[in-house]
PDB file of C-alpha atoms in Angstrom:
ATOM      1  CA  MET P   1      -7.902  22.093  10.460  1.00 55.00           C
ATOM      2  CA  PRO P   2      -9.230  18.695   9.456  1.00 67.00           C
ATOM      3  CA  ALA P   3      -9.514  15.817  11.993  1.00 89.00           C
ATOM      4  CA  LEU P   4      -6.418  13.476  11.891  1.00 97.00           C
ATOM      5  CA  ALA P   5      -4.275  16.654  10.430  1.00 96.00           C
ATOM      6  CA  GLN P   6      -1.937  16.207  13.613  1.00 97.00           C
ATOM      7  CA  GLU P   7      -1.284  12.497  12.886  1.00 98.00           C
ATOM      8  CA  LEU P   8      -0.684  13.011   9.193  1.00 98.00           C
ATOM      9  CA  GLU P   9       1.768  15.771  10.231  1.00 98.00           C
ATOM     10  CA  VAL P  10       3.720  13.445  12.320  1.00 98.00           C
ATOM     11  CA  ALA P  11       3.295  10.158   9.589  1.00 98.00           C
ATOM     12  CA  ARG P  12       4.967  12.612   7.145  1.00 98.00           C
ATOM     13  CA  ARG P  13       7.826  13.311   9.342  1.00 98.00           C
ATOM     14  CA  ILE P  14       8.405   9.652  10.388  1.00 98.00           C
ATOM     15  CA  ALA P  15       8.175   8.620   7.059  1.00 98.00           C
ATOM     16  CA  ARG P  16      10.857  10.698   5.585  1.00 98.00           C
ATOM     17  CA  GLN P  17      13.334  10.290   7.979  1.00 98.00           C
ATOM     18  CA  ALA P  18      12.705   6.103   7.868  1.00 98.00           C
ATOM     19  CA  GLY P  19      13.288   7.265   4.229  1.00 98.00           C
ATOM     20  CA  ASP P  20      16.605   8.216   5.149  1.00 97.00           C
ATOM     21  CA  ILE P  21      17.419   4.925   7.106  1.00 97.00           C
ATOM     22  CA  LEU P  22      16.649   2.902   4.012  1.00 97.00           C
ATOM     23  CA  LEU P  23      18.796   4.927   1.620  1.00 97.00           C
ATOM     24  CA  GLN P  24      21.503   4.599   3.770  1.00 96.00           C
ATOM     25  CA  VAL P  25      21.392   0.922   4.039  1.00 93.00           C
ATOM     26  CA  TYR P  26      20.458   1.153  -0.079  1.00 94.00           C
ATOM     27  CA  ALA P  27      23.709   2.613  -0.607  1.00 93.00           C
ATOM     28  CA  THR P  28      25.948  -0.234   1.185  1.00 92.00           C
ATOM     29  CA  ASP P  29      26.388  -3.908   0.066  1.00 90.00           C
ATOM     30  CA  PHE P  30      23.837  -5.183   2.279  1.00 89.00           C
ATOM     31  CA  SER P  31      22.689  -8.922   2.814  1.00 87.00           C
ATOM     32  CA  VAL P  32      19.647 -10.590   2.059  1.00 87.00           C
ATOM     33  CA  THR P  33      17.660 -12.948   4.124  1.00 86.00           C
ATOM     34  CA  ASP P  34      14.859 -14.963   3.708  1.00 79.00           C
ATOM     35  CA  LYS P  35      11.896 -15.047   6.126  1.00 71.00           C
ATOM     36  CA  ALA P  36      10.747 -18.206   7.713  1.00 61.00           C
ATOM     37  CA  GLY P  37       8.258 -19.794   5.967  1.00 58.00           C
ATOM     38  CA  GLY P  38       9.316 -18.851   2.681  1.00 57.00           C
ATOM     39  CA  ALA P  39       7.703 -15.275   3.231  1.00 64.00           C
ATOM     40  CA  GLY P  40      10.315 -13.634   0.828  1.00 73.00           C
ATOM     41  CA  PRO P  41      13.224 -11.725   1.511  1.00 82.00           C
ATOM     42  CA  VAL P  42      13.823  -9.014   4.552  1.00 85.00           C
ATOM     43  CA  THR P  43      17.072  -7.010   4.946  1.00 85.00           C
ATOM     44  CA  LEU P  44      19.090  -4.741   7.664  1.00 89.00           C
ATOM     45  CA  ALA P  45      16.623  -1.937   6.008  1.00 93.00           C
ATOM     46  CA  ASP P  46      13.445  -3.307   6.651  1.00 91.00           C
ATOM     47  CA  GLU P  47      14.650  -4.098  10.165  1.00 92.00           C
ATOM     48  CA  ARG P  48      16.020  -0.781  11.087  1.00 95.00           C
ATOM     49  CA  ALA P  49      13.217   1.268   9.439  1.00 96.00           C
ATOM     50  CA  ASN P  50      10.563  -0.847  11.420  1.00 95.00           C
ATOM     51  CA  ALA P  51      12.378  -0.222  14.784  1.00 96.00           C
ATOM     52  CA  PHE P  52      12.581   3.724  14.076  1.00 97.00           C
ATOM     53  CA  ILE P  53       8.853   3.595  12.875  1.00 98.00           C
ATOM     54  CA  VAL P  54       7.420   1.889  15.671  1.00 97.00           C
ATOM     55  CA  GLY P  55       9.404   3.708  18.143  1.00 97.00           C
ATOM     56  CA  GLU P  56       8.353   7.169  16.852  1.00 98.00           C
ATOM     57  CA  LEU P  57       4.642   6.005  16.516  1.00 98.00           C
ATOM     58  CA  ARG P  58       4.742   5.298  20.271  1.00 97.00           C
ATOM     59  CA  LYS P  59       5.986   8.226  21.700  1.00 98.00           C
ATOM     60  CA  ALA P  60       4.074  10.316  19.482  1.00 98.00           C
ATOM     61  CA  PHE P  61       0.573   8.591  20.004  1.00 98.00           C
ATOM     62  CA  PRO P  62       1.151   6.403  23.063  1.00 97.00           C
ATOM     63  CA  ALA P  63      -2.518   5.515  23.737  1.00 97.00           C
ATOM     64  CA  ASP P  64      -2.572   4.091  19.930  1.00 97.00           C
ATOM     65  CA  GLY P  65      -1.763   0.286  18.687  1.00 97.00           C
ATOM     66  CA  VAL P  66       0.726  -0.173  16.267  1.00 97.00           C
ATOM     67  CA  VAL P  67       1.005  -3.173  14.256  1.00 97.00           C
ATOM     68  CA  ALA P  68       4.034  -3.445  11.700  1.00 95.00           C
ATOM     69  CA  GLU P  69       5.484  -5.950   9.112  1.00 88.00           C
ATOM     70  CA  GLU P  70       8.937  -6.972  11.030  1.00 80.00           C
ATOM     71  CA  LYS P  71       7.070  -6.925  14.531  1.00 80.00           C
ATOM     72  CA  GLU P  72       5.919 -10.272  16.049  1.00 74.00           C
ATOM     73  CA  ASP P  73       3.395  -9.142  18.205  1.00 78.00           C
ATOM     74  CA  VAL P  74       0.359  -8.053  16.208  1.00 84.00           C
ATOM     75  CA  SER P  75      -2.409  -7.843  18.404  1.00 89.00           C
ATOM     76  CA  ASP P  76      -2.475  -4.287  18.953  1.00 94.00           C
ATOM     77  CA  ALA P  77      -5.375  -4.168  16.364  1.00 93.00           C
ATOM     78  CA  LYS P  78      -7.604  -6.410  18.470  1.00 94.00           C
ATOM     79  CA  ARG P  79      -7.038  -4.110  21.931  1.00 94.00           C
ATOM     80  CA  PHE P  80      -6.873  -0.405  20.479  1.00 95.00           C
ATOM     81  CA  SER P  81      -9.868   1.621  18.633  1.00 96.00           C
ATOM     82  CA  ARG P  82      -7.008   3.265  16.855  1.00 97.00           C
ATOM     83  CA  CYS P  83      -3.927   1.283  15.472  1.00 98.00           C
ATOM     84  CA  TRP P  84      -1.240   2.210  13.096  1.00 98.00           C
ATOM     85  CA  PHE P  85      -0.446  -0.493  10.208  1.00 98.00           C
ATOM     86  CA  VAL P  86       3.074   0.103   9.166  1.00 97.00           C
ATOM     87  CA  ASP P  87       5.173  -1.628   6.419  1.00 96.00           C
ATOM     88  CA  PRO P  88       8.730  -0.155   6.612  1.00 96.00           C
ATOM     89  CA  LEU P  89      10.012  -1.400   3.279  1.00 96.00           C
ATOM     90  CA  ASP P  90       7.009  -2.434   1.129  1.00 95.00           C
ATOM     91  CA  GLY P  91       8.604  -3.598  -1.888  1.00 92.00           C
ATOM     92  CA  THR P  92      11.573  -5.234  -0.365  1.00 89.00           C
ATOM     93  CA  GLN P  93      12.342  -7.475  -3.704  1.00 89.00           C
ATOM     94  CA  GLU P  94      12.820  -4.040  -5.579  1.00 93.00           C
ATOM     95  CA  PHE P  95      14.888  -2.673  -3.096  1.00 92.00           C
ATOM     96  CA  VAL P  96      17.110  -5.954  -3.423  1.00 91.00           C
ATOM     97  CA  ASN P  97      17.009  -5.443  -7.252  1.00 92.00           C
ATOM     98  CA  ARG P  98      18.163  -1.849  -6.983  1.00 93.00           C
ATOM     99  CA  ASN P  99      15.143  -0.390  -9.151  1.00 94.00           C
ATOM    100  CA  GLY P 100      14.016   2.256  -6.732  1.00 95.00           C
ATOM    101  CA  GLU P 101      10.481   1.080  -6.610  1.00 95.00           C
ATOM    102  CA  PHE P 102       9.854   0.547  -3.021  1.00 96.00           C
ATOM    103  CA  ALA P 103       8.152   2.497  -0.096  1.00 97.00           C
ATOM    104  CA  ILE P 104       7.166   3.117   3.178  1.00 98.00           C
ATOM    105  CA  HIS P 105       3.625   2.624   4.266  1.00 98.00           C
ATOM    106  CA  ILE P 106       2.507   4.404   7.402  1.00 98.00           C
ATOM    107  CA  GLY P 107      -1.475   3.874   7.685  1.00 98.00           C
ATOM    108  CA  LEU P 108      -4.009   4.463  10.652  1.00 98.00           C
ATOM    109  CA  ALA P 109      -7.287   2.903  11.135  1.00 98.00           C
ATOM    110  CA  VAL P 110      -9.835   4.317  13.571  1.00 98.00           C
ATOM    111  CA  GLU P 111     -12.531   1.669  14.884  1.00 97.00           C
ATOM    112  CA  GLY P 112     -11.319  -0.815  12.178  1.00 97.00           C
ATOM    113  CA  ARG P 113     -11.479   1.205   9.216  1.00 98.00           C
ATOM    114  CA  ALA P 114      -8.407   2.923   7.192  1.00 98.00           C
ATOM    115  CA  ALA P 115      -8.346   6.506   8.104  1.00 98.00           C
ATOM    116  CA  LEU P 116      -4.820   8.197   7.160  1.00 98.00           C
ATOM    117  CA  GLY P 117      -2.382   7.170   4.873  1.00 98.00           C
ATOM    118  CA  VAL P 118       1.351   7.877   3.912  1.00 98.00           C
ATOM    119  CA  VAL P 119       3.393   6.324   1.145  1.00 98.00           C
ATOM    120  CA  TYR P 120       7.084   7.390   0.810  1.00 98.00           C
ATOM    121  CA  ARG P 121       8.839   6.782  -2.047  1.00 98.00           C
ATOM    122  CA  ALA P 122      12.665   7.502  -0.638  1.00 98.00           C
ATOM    123  CA  VAL P 123      14.456   7.079  -4.388  1.00 97.00           C
ATOM    124  CA  GLY P 124      13.044  10.497  -5.985  1.00 97.00           C
ATOM    125  CA  ASP P 125      11.478  12.052  -2.817  1.00 98.00           C
ATOM    126  CA  VAL P 126       7.915  11.177  -3.690  1.00 98.00           C
ATOM    127  CA  LEU P 127       5.425  11.083  -0.966  1.00 98.00           C
ATOM    128  CA  TYR P 128       1.552  10.508  -0.970  1.00 98.00           C
ATOM    129  CA  SER P 129      -0.668  11.496   1.825  1.00 98.00           C
ATOM    130  CA  GLY P 130      -4.494  11.392   2.348  1.00 98.00           C
ATOM    131  CA  ILE P 131      -7.050  11.290   5.006  1.00 98.00           C
ATOM    132  CA  VAL P 132     -10.195   9.643   3.914  1.00 98.00           C
ATOM    133  CA  GLY P 133     -12.969  12.280   3.326  1.00 97.00           C
ATOM    134  CA  GLU P 134     -10.183  14.747   2.617  1.00 97.00           C
ATOM    135  CA  GLN P 135      -8.163  15.772  -0.130  1.00 98.00           C
ATOM    136  CA  GLY P 136      -5.141  13.896  -0.755  1.00 98.00           C
ATOM    137  CA  TYR P 137      -1.602  14.935  -2.021  1.00 98.00           C
ATOM    138  CA  VAL P 138       1.342  14.158  -3.570  1.00 98.00           C
ATOM    139  CA  GLU P 139       4.810  15.834  -2.939  1.00 98.00           C
ATOM    140  CA  ASP P 140       7.856  15.597  -5.128  1.00 97.00           C
ATOM    141  CA  PRO P 141      10.938  18.197  -6.036  1.00 97.00           C
ATOM    142  CA  GLN P 142       8.421  19.460  -8.763  1.00 95.00           C
ATOM    143  CA  GLY P 143       5.901  20.463  -5.797  1.00 98.00           C
ATOM    144  CA  ARG P 144       2.468  19.316  -4.379  1.00 98.00           C
ATOM    145  CA  ARG P 145      -0.652  18.479  -6.108  1.00 98.00           C
ATOM    146  CA  ALA P 146      -3.705  17.427  -5.563  1.00 98.00           C
ATOM    147  CA  LEU P 147      -4.441  13.545  -5.737  1.00 98.00           C
ATOM    148  CA  ARG P 148      -7.628  12.754  -8.117  1.00 98.00           C
ATOM    149  CA  VAL P 149      -8.288   9.371  -9.863  1.00 98.00           C
ATOM    150  CA  SER P 150      -9.168   9.537 -13.561  1.00 98.00           C
ATOM    151  CA  ASP P 151     -12.652   9.229 -14.849  1.00 98.00           C
ATOM    152  CA  VAL P 152     -12.039   6.829 -17.465  1.00 98.00           C
ATOM    153  CA  ALA P 153     -15.019   4.281 -17.340  1.00 98.00           C
ATOM    154  CA  ASP P 154     -14.549   1.868 -20.449  1.00 97.00           C
ATOM    155  CA  PRO P 155     -12.687  -1.133 -19.117  1.00 96.00           C
ATOM    156  CA  ALA P 156     -11.124  -1.400 -22.524  1.00 96.00           C
ATOM    157  CA  GLN P 157      -9.376   2.074 -22.208  1.00 98.00           C
ATOM    158  CA  LEU P 158      -8.297   1.727 -18.581  1.00 98.00           C
ATOM    159  CA  ARG P 159      -4.453   1.606 -17.765  1.00 98.00           C
ATOM    160  CA  LEU P 160      -3.405  -1.720 -15.713  1.00 98.00           C
ATOM    161  CA  VAL P 161      -0.383  -1.254 -13.293  1.00 97.00           C
ATOM    162  CA  VAL P 162       1.006  -4.562 -12.715  1.00 92.00           C
ATOM    163  CA  SER P 163       3.620  -6.071 -10.457  1.00 85.00           C
ATOM    164  CA  ARG P 164       7.251  -5.565 -11.988  1.00 77.00           C
ATOM    165  CA  SER P 165       8.133  -9.033  -9.837  1.00 68.00           C
ATOM    166  CA  HIS P 166       5.363 -11.010  -9.351  1.00 68.00           C
ATOM    167  CA  ARG P 167       2.994 -11.411 -12.616  1.00 69.00           C
ATOM    168  CA  SER P 168       0.689 -14.368 -12.583  1.00 80.00           C
ATOM    169  CA  LYS P 169      -1.549 -16.302 -14.929  1.00 87.00           C
ATOM    170  CA  THR P 170      -4.674 -14.450 -13.257  1.00 92.00           C
ATOM    171  CA  THR P 171      -3.434 -11.214 -13.862  1.00 92.00           C
ATOM    172  CA  ASP P 172      -3.507 -12.434 -17.682  1.00 92.00           C
ATOM    173  CA  ALA P 173      -7.011 -13.488 -17.155  1.00 95.00           C
ATOM    174  CA  VAL P 174      -8.111 -10.052 -15.708  1.00 96.00           C
ATOM    175  CA  VAL P 175      -6.563  -8.554 -18.883  1.00 96.00           C
ATOM    176  CA  ARG P 176      -8.464 -10.826 -21.045  1.00 96.00           C
ATOM    177  CA  GLY P 177     -11.891 -10.118 -19.495  1.00 97.00           C
ATOM    178  CA  LEU P 178     -11.487  -6.744 -19.619  1.00 97.00           C
ATOM    179  CA  GLY P 179      -9.920  -6.232 -22.770  1.00 97.00           C
ATOM    180  CA  ILE P 180      -7.460  -4.285 -21.661  1.00 97.00           C
ATOM    181  CA  THR P 181      -4.013  -2.915 -23.824  1.00 96.00           C
ATOM    182  CA  LYS P 182      -2.465  -0.634 -21.783  1.00 96.00           C
ATOM    183  CA  GLU P 183      -0.143  -1.852 -18.810  1.00 95.00           C
ATOM    184  CA  THR P 184       2.503  -0.269 -16.767  1.00 94.00           C
ATOM    185  CA  GLU P 185       4.690  -1.933 -14.601  1.00 93.00           C
ATOM    186  CA  SER P 186       5.413  -1.209 -10.881  1.00 93.00           C
ATOM    187  CA  GLY P 187       7.031  -2.379  -7.752  1.00 89.00           C
ATOM    188  CA  SER P 188       5.490  -1.755  -4.100  1.00 93.00           C
ATOM    189  CA  VAL P 189       1.655  -1.835  -3.676  1.00 95.00           C
ATOM    190  CA  GLY P 190       1.562   1.520  -2.281  1.00 97.00           C
ATOM    191  CA  LEU P 191       3.424   3.280  -5.473  1.00 97.00           C
ATOM    192  CA  LYS P 192       0.916   1.077  -7.173  1.00 97.00           C
ATOM    193  CA  CYS P 193      -2.114   2.896  -5.714  1.00 98.00           C
ATOM    194  CA  GLY P 194      -0.219   6.224  -5.846  1.00 98.00           C
ATOM    195  CA  LEU P 195      -0.239   6.149  -9.584  1.00 98.00           C
ATOM    196  CA  LEU P 196      -4.022   5.393  -9.624  1.00 98.00           C
ATOM    197  CA  ALA P 197      -4.224   8.431  -7.520  1.00 98.00           C
ATOM    198  CA  GLU P 198      -2.248  10.373  -9.723  1.00 98.00           C
ATOM    199  CA  ALA P 199      -4.275   9.295 -12.073  1.00 98.00           C
ATOM    200  CA  ARG P 200      -1.419   8.100 -14.425  1.00 98.00           C
ATOM    201  CA  CYS P 201      -2.999   4.679 -13.785  1.00 98.00           C
ATOM    202  CA  ASP P 202      -6.890   3.261 -13.474  1.00 98.00           C
ATOM    203  CA  LEU P 203      -6.605  -0.064 -12.366  1.00 98.00           C
ATOM    204  CA  TYR P 204      -4.653  -2.519  -9.884  1.00 97.00           C
ATOM    205  CA  VAL P 205      -5.726  -5.833  -9.578  1.00 96.00           C
ATOM    206  CA  HIS P 206      -3.960  -8.663  -7.236  1.00 95.00           C
ATOM    207  CA  VAL P 207      -5.715 -11.793  -7.091  1.00 94.00           C
ATOM    208  CA  SER P 208      -3.690 -13.638  -4.590  1.00 93.00           C
ATOM    209  CA  ASP P 209      -3.694 -14.150  -0.844  1.00 94.00           C
ATOM    210  CA  LYS P 210       0.218 -13.309  -0.324  1.00 91.00           C
ATOM    211  CA  SER P 211      -0.411  -9.606   1.124  1.00 93.00           C
ATOM    212  CA  TYR P 212      -1.381  -8.274   4.769  1.00 95.00           C
ATOM    213  CA  ARG P 213      -3.187  -5.183   6.176  1.00 97.00           C
ATOM    214  CA  TRP P 214       0.158  -3.176   6.594  1.00 97.00           C
ATOM    215  CA  ASP P 215       0.046  -3.849   2.365  1.00 96.00           C
ATOM    216  CA  ASN P 216      -2.892  -1.641   2.145  1.00 97.00           C
ATOM    217  CA  CYS P 217      -4.027   0.555   4.850  1.00 98.00           C
ATOM    218  CA  ALA P 218      -2.048   3.513   4.036  1.00 98.00           C
ATOM    219  CA  PRO P 219      -2.590   2.679   0.327  1.00 98.00           C
ATOM    220  CA  GLU P 220      -6.498   2.837   0.926  1.00 98.00           C
ATOM    221  CA  ALA P 221      -6.358   6.000   2.575  1.00 98.00           C
ATOM    222  CA  VAL P 222      -4.319   7.358   0.067  1.00 98.00           C
ATOM    223  CA  ILE P 223      -6.508   6.529  -3.016  1.00 98.00           C
ATOM    224  CA  ARG P 224      -9.631   6.978  -1.074  1.00 98.00           C
ATOM    225  CA  SER P 225      -8.799  10.382  -0.572  1.00 98.00           C
ATOM    226  CA  ALA P 226      -8.081  10.880  -4.440  1.00 98.00           C
ATOM    227  CA  GLY P 227     -11.842   9.682  -5.050  1.00 98.00           C
ATOM    228  CA  GLY P 228     -10.869   6.051  -6.034  1.00 98.00           C
ATOM    229  CA  VAL P 229     -11.793   2.362  -4.533  1.00 98.00           C
ATOM    230  CA  LEU P 230      -9.567  -0.208  -2.784  1.00 98.00           C
ATOM    231  CA  THR P 231     -11.578  -3.600  -1.781  1.00 98.00           C
ATOM    232  CA  ASP P 232     -11.213  -7.180  -1.858  1.00 98.00           C
ATOM    233  CA  LEU P 233     -11.962  -9.265  -4.885  1.00 98.00           C
ATOM    234  CA  ALA P 234     -15.406  -9.755  -3.642  1.00 97.00           C
ATOM    235  CA  GLY P 235     -16.102  -5.849  -3.566  1.00 98.00           C
ATOM    236  CA  ASN P 236     -16.017  -5.777  -0.162  1.00 97.00           C
ATOM    237  CA  ALA P 237     -13.761  -3.378   2.377  1.00 96.00           C
ATOM    238  CA  TYR P 238     -11.005  -4.647   4.454  1.00 96.00           C
ATOM    239  CA  LEU P 239     -11.383  -4.254   8.204  1.00 97.00           C
ATOM    240  CA  TYR P 240      -8.369  -3.430  10.272  1.00 97.00           C
ATOM    241  CA  ASP P 241      -9.670  -4.676  13.485  1.00 96.00           C
ATOM    242  CA  GLY P 242      -7.244  -7.339  13.836  1.00 94.00           C
ATOM    243  CA  SER P 243      -9.969 -10.002  12.917  1.00 94.00           C
ATOM    244  CA  GLU P 244      -7.616 -10.948  10.385  1.00 94.00           C
ATOM    245  CA  LEU P 245      -3.948  -9.685   8.904  1.00 95.00           C
ATOM    246  CA  GLN P 246      -3.941 -11.351   5.869  1.00 95.00           C
ATOM    247  CA  ASN P 247      -5.507 -10.365   2.701  1.00 97.00           C
ATOM    248  CA  ARG P 248      -6.982 -13.382   1.773  1.00 96.00           C
ATOM    249  CA  ARG P 249      -9.319 -12.277  -1.032  1.00 97.00           C
ATOM    250  CA  GLY P 250      -7.115 -10.169  -2.900  1.00 96.00           C
ATOM    251  CA  LEU P 251      -6.956  -6.797  -3.621  1.00 97.00           C
ATOM    252  CA  LEU P 252      -8.869  -4.424  -6.309  1.00 98.00           C
ATOM    253  CA  ALA P 253      -7.742  -0.978  -6.610  1.00 98.00           C
ATOM    254  CA  CYS P 254      -9.596   1.205  -9.330  1.00 98.00           C
ATOM    255  CA  ASN P 255     -11.260   4.282 -10.204  1.00 98.00           C
ATOM    256  CA  ALA P 256     -14.888   5.027  -9.231  1.00 98.00           C
ATOM    257  CA  ALA P 257     -15.674   5.381 -12.765  1.00 98.00           C
ATOM    258  CA  ALA P 258     -14.882   1.757 -13.694  1.00 98.00           C
ATOM    259  CA  PHE P 259     -15.190  -0.033 -10.467  1.00 98.00           C
ATOM    260  CA  ASP P 260     -18.683  -1.275 -10.886  1.00 98.00           C
ATOM    261  CA  LYS P 261     -17.719  -2.992 -14.585  1.00 98.00           C
ATOM    262  CA  VAL P 262     -14.237  -4.189 -13.367  1.00 98.00           C
ATOM    263  CA  LEU P 263     -15.355  -5.855 -10.292  1.00 98.00           C
ATOM    264  CA  PRO P 264     -17.684  -8.646 -11.803  1.00 98.00           C
ATOM    265  CA  VAL P 265     -14.768  -9.786 -13.900  1.00 97.00           C
ATOM    266  CA  ALA P 266     -12.010  -9.727 -11.224  1.00 97.00           C
ATOM    267  CA  SER P 267     -14.674 -11.883  -9.058  1.00 98.00           C
ATOM    268  CA  GLN P 268     -14.642 -14.032 -11.676  1.00 97.00           C
ATOM    269  CA  VAL P 269     -11.203 -14.931 -12.070  1.00 97.00           C
ATOM    270  CA  ALA P 270     -10.658 -14.917  -8.003  1.00 97.00           C
ATOM    271  CA  ARG P 271     -13.279 -17.511  -8.094  1.00 97.00           C
ATOM    272  CA  GLU P 272     -11.669 -19.527 -10.664  1.00 95.00           C
ATOM    273  CA  SER P 273      -8.507 -19.485  -9.366  1.00 94.00           C
ATOM    274  CA  GLY P 274     -10.005 -20.568  -6.053  1.00 95.00           C
ATOM    275  CA  LEU P 275      -9.446 -17.187  -4.126  1.00 95.00           C
ATOM    276  CA  LEU P 276     -13.055 -16.648  -3.517  1.00 94.00           C
ATOM    277  CA  LYS P 277     -15.387 -19.501  -2.898  1.00 85.00           C
TER     278      LYS P 277
END
């Protein structure tokens, strides 16, 4: 049995149960409020799922830290060698828009590195899970399948997945620079990375500092369990040690075959936008 197998099973269970919480709220005429400082919308679903996931993780793994989006104290990442990163509702805008493209992220970092991840789309019952260094899987009503990124190496042939709610001019610059002609829209970061892990898309670029470690810890583990890559726009791995929680240098998720060709273009766009100094 691989290391972290028990942790993965617990995270999968918690994600599915939290998905039921989201769907209960999703079926109602829920209200939406804005977070302080213009940090985006929040709903009762975010708050209920957050409390449930954090509580379950603390019961199951009392010696681990937990950092969650809807939790004020995020110091655990600095104080624990094993720390869970939780986004109870990644894609709140998609939840509000009722298009189903939102997901639960539960990721575990060990010694500051993403080690395990679960991404669960409650609408449609799609669960991605993986341990870094082991084979990752996706489960849906059609069954269970191994994850494997594509081997498309020609940048012009890459299928780019873009944000449904947040497309930017910098994305257009990446498209022009690589000669991309195929695009797919999706919501949650985790679901975008899931499409890459299933080889249904090949590239995701986020030229912005508007994301956080709880957005990408679980997706990183999933995409790496499928043979893919997730870094900042300088090509460096993100650390989950609490030294920084905001993804100040954007995100680049790609299959391994095209990564070295995509990175210079994405980095140049990031520099021109002021994201990279």
